């Protein structure tokens, strides 16, 4: 005679942990589960725990759900077992096997605490399918130690057996959790992928794991603008390919400031806004003439330095859509007023999103000025294929000794980041010293 027995499976002893999150339910109603197969996965502050089924059977009803918190003794699911129940299975009812045994819903759910006869908990000493690994155990594993990888101990073990770096595996479980299937799929894909011609260099940048920030709180995703994406690519390429060094310096622009203020009044009537940047770009051009290496580019192969006989200077513009760098052409042939006009024209074009690719190409050197905003120093990233960039910070009044007397002077900090493959530190400091002297006495530009 056939018999059906309904067995309740409860949360086992969690080693003192309470209210632990259910992060995965591995079975569905109607599934056949083998004894010891994982039915749910829990995650506490310290460990991930895969809860195995104490017996084989068919899932009749699932009580817990992903996102709930559970404690020892909470009902996870009900399993139906037909025919003779294996004596190795959970504690079983001693009812007459010839009679169909049908536990009613109310009977099963009426027992919140595990009962030996009608329900099963996992005995304290029962081996969990994959016990949480201790920190020491995890450290013994050759790979997959990272706590940032979202995977249970069994998946980590499998990955270690197969030599898979879980950081490279995309998870398809809840909250991008990596499942065993994901590991198998990754191995299949890797084996069938065409072989790379060259081995990755020791300095290769490891792929970044995907992170689900919503697991720590509320988030909002906003796609980067096209300008931001382009900037990100260019900045990243420069950052990883150019050995950067930054030289800091400052210039006393007290006289330059007084001259600029006086001229600003006159030029305002002509619609020209004269800011320190126009003077700085003019002075930089003189410094480039004096130090031609700074007006050069390294060939893509890295074996030739290409000196330029033109002076096109880029300047960083902060727009609501991101950072752009229009280029003022032939600055050596322009007056400071002409440069100011160009800065104004190109900045407006940038903010109106009307710059053409031509407006942004062919630069020899870039100036990034944050002086209108603030800050004391910063380290700009070289705008490849250029070899150096000037960062300008806000000028401030400071007491400075002049003939043993402290006098207030307007001091402007600036920095020069450069490609150390092309420029040596001594060249860099000669360049900044020269530039500082020009800005401190702008009349020298006339010489
Ligand atoms: N020290 C003190 N004051 C300064 C200064 C400095 N170094 N540079 C500019 N100022 C003053 C200007 O004189 C102006 O004041 P007044 O109106 O009283 O004359 C005020 O600051 C604002 O200047 P501005 O920013 O409008 O003009 P600018 O020519 O200095 O800069 C531009 C133009 C387009 C470069 C600027 O608007 C901009 O976008 N800067 C940001 C660049 C940036 O993001 N760089 C970072 C790139 S790396 O992430």
PDB file of N, CA and C in Angstrom, residues 42-78:
ATOM      1  N   UNK A  42      21.638  30.674   3.555  1.00  0.00           N
ATOM      2  CA  UNK A  42      21.475  31.776   4.512  1.00  0.00           C
ATOM      3  C   UNK A  42      22.769  32.575   4.570  1.00  0.00           C
ATOM      4  N   UNK A  43      22.644  33.827   4.880  1.00  0.00           N
ATOM      5  CA  UNK A  43      23.858  34.643   4.991  1.00  0.00           C
ATOM      6  C   UNK A  43      23.775  35.484   6.251  1.00  0.00           C
ATOM      7  N   UNK A  44      24.720  35.244   7.144  1.00  0.00           N
ATOM      8  CA  UNK A  44      24.794  36.073   8.349  1.00  0.00           C
ATOM      9  C   UNK A  44      25.901  37.101   8.133  1.00  0.00           C
ATOM     10  N   UNK A  45      26.190  37.902   9.156  1.00  0.00           N
ATOM     11  CA  UNK A  45      27.258  38.899   9.040  1.00  0.00           C
ATOM     12  C   UNK A  45      28.582  38.224   8.744  1.00  0.00           C
ATOM     13  N   UNK A  46      28.731  37.005   9.236  1.00  0.00           N
ATOM     14  CA  UNK A  46      30.059  36.393   9.192  1.00  0.00           C
ATOM     15  C   UNK A  46      30.197  35.263   8.188  1.00  0.00           C
ATOM     16  N   UNK A  47      29.095  34.612   7.814  1.00  0.00           N
ATOM     17  CA  UNK A  47      29.241  33.411   6.986  1.00  0.00           C
ATOM     18  C   UNK A  47      28.022  33.171   6.120  1.00  0.00           C
ATOM     19  N   UNK A  48      28.247  32.347   5.106  1.00  0.00           N
ATOM     20  CA  UNK A  48      27.159  31.879   4.262  1.00  0.00           C
ATOM     21  C   UNK A  48      26.919  30.416   4.606  1.00  0.00           C
ATOM     22  N   UNK A  49      25.681  30.044   4.813  1.00  0.00           N
ATOM     23  CA  UNK A  49      25.372  28.684   5.255  1.00  0.00           C
ATOM     24  C   UNK A  49      24.391  28.059   4.267  1.00  0.00           C
ATOM     25  N   UNK A  50      24.796  26.938   3.687  1.00  0.00           N
ATOM     26  CA  UNK A  50      23.890  26.218   2.804  1.00  0.00           C
ATOM     27  C   UNK A  50      23.183  25.167   3.644  1.00  0.00           C
ATOM     28  N   UNK A  51      21.860  25.207   3.635  1.00  0.00           N
ATOM     29  CA  UNK A  51      21.096  24.258   4.459  1.00  0.00           C
ATOM     30  C   UNK A  51      20.696  23.080   3.578  1.00  0.00           C
ATOM     31  N   UNK A  52      21.136  21.862   3.939  1.00  0.00           N
ATOM     32  CA  UNK A  52      20.797  20.695   3.121  1.00  0.00           C
ATOM     33  C   UNK A  52      19.481  20.066   3.554  1.00  0.00           C
ATOM     34  N   UNK A  53      18.902  19.314   2.641  1.00  0.00           N
ATOM     35  CA  UNK A  53      17.684  18.580   2.996  1.00  0.00           C
ATOM     36  C   UNK A  53      18.062  17.369   3.850  1.00  0.00           C
ATOM     37  N   UNK A  54      17.366  17.137   4.934  1.00  0.00           N
ATOM     38  CA  UNK A  54      17.711  16.005   5.799  1.00  0.00           C
ATOM     39  C   UNK A  54      17.272  14.668   5.196  1.00  0.00           C
ATOM     40  N   UNK A  55      16.335  14.734   4.243  1.00  0.00           N
ATOM     41  CA  UNK A  55      15.838  13.488   3.626  1.00  0.00           C
ATOM     42  C   UNK A  55      15.604  13.729   2.140  1.00  0.00           C
ATOM     43  N   UNK A  56      15.379  12.641   1.418  1.00  0.00           N
ATOM     44  CA  UNK A  56      14.969  12.756   0.019  1.00  0.00           C
ATOM     45  C   UNK A  56      13.456  12.910  -0.019  1.00  0.00           C
ATOM     46  N   UNK A  57      12.960  13.595  -1.025  1.00  0.00           N
ATOM     47  CA  UNK A  57      11.513  13.738  -1.136  1.00  0.00           C
ATOM     48  C   UNK A  57      11.137  14.757  -2.191  1.00  0.00           C
ATOM     49  N   UNK A  58       9.853  15.016  -2.283  1.00  0.00           N
ATOM     50  CA  UNK A  58       9.348  15.989  -3.257  1.00  0.00           C
ATOM     51  C   UNK A  58       8.860  17.219  -2.500  1.00  0.00           C
ATOM     52  N   UNK A  59       9.238  18.380  -3.025  1.00  0.00           N
ATOM     53  CA  UNK A  59       8.868  19.614  -2.314  1.00  0.00           C
ATOM     54  C   UNK A  59       7.375  19.836  -2.480  1.00  0.00           C
ATOM     55  N   UNK A  60       6.722  19.893  -1.366  1.00  0.00           N
ATOM     56  CA  UNK A  60       5.261  20.068  -1.381  1.00  0.00           C
ATOM     57  C   UNK A  60       4.891  21.530  -1.177  1.00  0.00           C
ATOM     58  N   UNK A  61       5.615  22.174  -0.321  1.00  0.00           N
ATOM     59  CA  UNK A  61       5.292  23.573  -0.014  1.00  0.00           C
ATOM     60  C   UNK A  61       6.538  24.281   0.507  1.00  0.00           C
ATOM     61  N   UNK A  62       6.763  25.498   0.017  1.00  0.00           N
ATOM     62  CA  UNK A  62       7.921  26.275   0.512  1.00  0.00           C
ATOM     63  C   UNK A  62       7.394  27.411   1.371  1.00  0.00           C
ATOM     64  N   UNK A  63       7.921  27.503   2.560  1.00  0.00           N
ATOM     65  CA  UNK A  63       7.415  28.507   3.513  1.00  0.00           C
ATOM     66  C   UNK A  63       8.288  29.763   3.485  1.00  0.00           C
ATOM     67  N   UNK A  64       9.588  29.582   3.398  1.00  0.00           N
ATOM     68  CA  UNK A  64      10.483  30.743   3.448  1.00  0.00           C
ATOM     69  C   UNK A  64      10.668  31.326   2.052  1.00  0.00           C
ATOM     70  N   UNK A  65      11.108  32.542   2.012  1.00  0.00           N
ATOM     71  CA  UNK A  65      11.354  33.197   0.716  1.00  0.00           C
ATOM     72  C   UNK A  65      12.613  34.055   0.833  1.00  0.00           C
ATOM     73  N   UNK A  66      13.231  34.315  -0.304  1.00  0.00           N
ATOM     74  CA  UNK A  66      14.424  35.162  -0.337  1.00  0.00           C
ATOM     75  C   UNK A  66      14.075  36.526   0.252  1.00  0.00           C
ATOM     76  N   UNK A  67      14.945  37.014   1.105  1.00  0.00           N
ATOM     77  CA  UNK A  67      14.725  38.332   1.714  1.00  0.00           C
ATOM     78  C   UNK A  67      14.198  38.231   3.133  1.00  0.00           C
ATOM     79  N   UNK A  68      13.632  37.044   3.476  1.00  0.00           N
ATOM     80  CA  UNK A  68      13.154  36.887   4.853  1.00  0.00           C
ATOM     81  C   UNK A  68      14.331  36.641   5.790  1.00  0.00           C
ATOM     82  N   UNK A  69      14.083  36.841   7.074  1.00  0.00           N
ATOM     83  CA  UNK A  69      15.092  36.497   8.079  1.00  0.00           C
ATOM     84  C   UNK A  69      14.571  35.317   8.870  1.00  0.00           C
ATOM     85  N   UNK A  70      15.441  34.370   9.136  1.00  0.00           N
ATOM     86  CA  UNK A  70      15.001  33.182   9.867  1.00  0.00           C
ATOM     87  C   UNK A  70      15.941  32.886  11.031  1.00  0.00           C
ATOM     88  N   UNK A  71      15.434  32.124  11.986  1.00  0.00           N
ATOM     89  CA  UNK A  71      16.227  31.694  13.140  1.00  0.00           C
ATOM     90  C   UNK A  71      16.060  30.194  13.292  1.00  0.00           C
ATOM     91  N   UNK A  72      16.856  29.643  14.181  1.00  0.00           N
ATOM     92  CA  UNK A  72      16.793  28.197  14.403  1.00  0.00           C
ATOM     93  C   UNK A  72      15.361  27.767  14.728  1.00  0.00           C
ATOM     94  N   UNK A  73      14.916  26.689  14.090  1.00  0.00           N
ATOM     95  CA  UNK A  73      13.587  26.142  14.370  1.00  0.00           C
ATOM     96  C   UNK A  73      12.515  26.644  13.428  1.00  0.00           C
ATOM     97  N   UNK A  74      12.754  27.721  12.676  1.00  0.00           N
ATOM     98  CA  UNK A  74      11.732  28.228  11.746  1.00  0.00           C
ATOM     99  C   UNK A  74      11.492  27.211  10.644  1.00  0.00           C
ATOM    100  N   UNK A  75      10.252  27.138  10.219  1.00  0.00           N
ATOM    101  CA  UNK A  75       9.882  26.178   9.178  1.00  0.00           C
ATOM    102  C   UNK A  75      10.374  26.665   7.816  1.00  0.00           C
ATOM    103  N   UNK A  76      11.073  25.778   7.112  1.00  0.00           N
ATOM    104  CA  UNK A  76      11.591  26.146   5.786  1.00  0.00           C
ATOM    105  C   UNK A  76      10.626  25.653   4.710  1.00  0.00           C
ATOM    106  N   UNK A  77      10.331  24.355   4.729  1.00  0.00           N
ATOM    107  CA  UNK A  77       9.453  23.786   3.705  1.00  0.00           C
ATOM    108  C   UNK A  77       8.889  22.459   4.175  1.00  0.00           C
ATOM    109  N   UNK A  78       7.956  21.961   3.375  1.00  0.00           N
ATOM    110  CA  UNK A  78       7.390  20.638   3.646  1.00  0.00           C
ATOM    111  C   UNK A  78       7.757  19.740   2.484  1.00  0.00           C
TER     112      UNK A  78
END
